[in-house]
Amino acid sequence: MATKRNKRKKNPQIKLSLKALIIVLVLCVALVACYLFVPPVKTFVDGVLNPSVFPSIEQRGEEDLRVHFIDVGQGDSIYIEFPDGTNMLIDGGDKEFDDEVQTYLTDLEVTTLNYLLVTHYDADHIGGLDEVFGYTAVLKVYLPTIGEGEITTNAYEDLLTAIENENCEVLESKMGTQILSTDTDNQFRLLWLSPDDDDLAEVDNEGPDPDSLDKNNISPIMLLEYQDKQIVFTGDANVTVERDVIQRYLDDYYGDITLTDVEVLKAGHHGSNGTGNTTQIKSGSSCQEFLELLNPEYFIISVGEGNNHGHPHQPVLDRAEGVGATIYRTDHHGNIIVTVRADATLPVEIYTSVQAG
C-alpha cells in the first residue's frame, strides 16, 4: 500500500514578507519618480521672493538694499540690489554652476547688470561668468589689473572674450575705487579697501610657486555702507591683506568710514585657515585681529558641501564664534539673502532658502 505524501503547508509569513517587499519597492519607485519629475521650488516667482519658501519675508522696498549670496558650491557669486535701482554681480562661481546663477538671476527678472565685479581669476569665481553675457546686458566690468600673460587659464580667456564681444566699459578694481549713489536721502557707498599696487604686483606665474596664494590677494576687500550699516566683502584675500587693511584703518587712511561692529562679514577664501588646520594662521583668512576689529554680527561663508579643501576650517569657525558672530553657510543654508531697509531704525534681516537643522 502506497504511503500518502503529506502536502507541504505554505508558510503565511512568506506571503506577508513578499507583499511587504512589493509595497516597499512600489514606494521607492514612487519617491524616485517624484524626485525626478516634480519641478524644484523656485526661490523667486515673478521677480519677488517666493512666499512658500520665505513665508515670513517682507518683500524688498524700492529703497532697500539687498545682497544675495548665491549657493554655487565651492565658489563665490554675490548679487547686490542697490537702493537707487542699480545692481551688481560679484563673481559667478565655477563653470558647472552657471545654470544655478542664470536661474537665480532669471527668476529675479534681471536683464541688465550695471556692474560686474571680478574679484580675481580663479575658476571657482569666474568659470561661469562668460555665460552671464548671454542672458544679461553688462554695462560696466571691474577687473583687477595684472600683467599680460600672468593668467592663462581657459576660464580667464573665455571671460576676456565675452567682455570684448559685449563691448562694455572696463574699469580697474583697486584700492580707492568707489561707487557712490547720488541720492542724498538714501545714499550708499561701496568702497574698495584693497588691493594696493603691491598686491597686484605679486601675481606672477613665473615665480617658484605658480599656485601661490598671492593670486588671491588681488581680491578686493570692500565696504558697503547704507543707513549706518556695514557689509564687508573679501573675495579670497588672505591674512596679509586683512592686516594691511587694519593698519590703514587705524592710520585713518580711508577717511570717514566705520569698520567696527559691522553687520555682515563675508568670510575670506571660503573659510580657509590656510596651509594647516591650526590655530596659528599663516596664509588663510579671517584672522583674529580682523574679526576683533570688525566684530561682525553675521559671518557668511560661501562653501561647497564635502569640498576637497575641508573648508570651512574649524579654527575659522572658532574665531567667528569667539567674537559672537552668527554663522551662515551656503552648504547648510543654501541661498542667503541680507536685507538692509531704508528705515534706518530697522535691523538687518537674514533669509535662507534652506532651514538648517
mmCIF file of C-alpha atoms in Angstrom, residues 88 113-118 133 137-144 159-160 162-173 177-179 192:
data_model
loop_
_atom_site.group_PDB
_atom_site.id
_atom_site.type_symbol
_atom_site.label_atom_id
_atom_site.label_comp_id
_atom_site.label_asym_id
_atom_site.label_seq_id
_atom_site.Cartn_x
_atom_site.Cartn_y
_atom_site.Cartn_z
ATOM 1 C CA MET A 88 25.997 94.375 -9.292
ATOM 2 C CA LEU A 113 23.797 94.335 -14.846
ATOM 3 C CA ASN A 114 25.033 97.828 -14.136
ATOM 4 C CA TYR A 115 28.222 96.447 -12.640
ATOM 5 C CA LEU A 116 30.062 93.143 -12.893
ATOM 6 C CA LEU A 117 32.942 92.743 -10.460
ATOM 7 C CA VAL A 118 35.617 90.099 -10.949
ATOM 8 C CA PHE A 133 26.853 87.916 -21.013
ATOM 9 C CA ALA A 137 23.363 93.213 -20.771
ATOM 10 C CA VAL A 138 26.516 94.070 -18.822
ATOM 11 C CA LEU A 139 27.301 97.800 -18.716
ATOM 12 C CA LYS A 140 30.494 98.070 -16.648
ATOM 13 C CA VAL A 141 33.083 95.497 -15.595
ATOM 14 C CA TYR A 142 35.576 95.938 -12.753
ATOM 15 C CA LEU A 143 38.757 93.900 -13.242
ATOM 16 C CA PRO A 144 41.965 93.692 -11.206
ATOM 17 C CA LEU A 159 35.863 85.821 -19.738
ATOM 18 C CA LEU A 160 38.038 88.277 -21.678
ATOM 19 C CA ALA A 162 32.942 87.679 -23.530
ATOM 20 C CA ILE A 163 33.858 91.157 -22.268
ATOM 21 C CA GLU A 164 35.353 92.117 -25.629
ATOM 22 C CA ASN A 165 32.294 90.853 -27.529
ATOM 23 C CA GLU A 166 29.938 92.785 -25.230
ATOM 24 C CA ASN A 167 31.991 95.971 -25.734
ATOM 25 C CA CYS A 168 31.207 97.096 -22.195
ATOM 26 C CA GLU A 169 33.177 99.641 -20.197
ATOM 27 C CA VAL A 170 36.118 98.115 -18.302
ATOM 28 C CA LEU A 171 37.247 99.757 -15.049
ATOM 29 C CA GLU A 172 40.153 98.978 -12.726
ATOM 30 C CA SER A 173 39.428 97.181 -9.468
ATOM 31 C CA THR A 177 37.717 102.834 -6.158
ATOM 32 C CA GLN A 178 34.174 103.575 -5.024
ATOM 33 C CA ILE A 179 30.576 103.555 -6.180
ATOM 34 C CA TRP A 192 37.457 99.299 -2.221
#
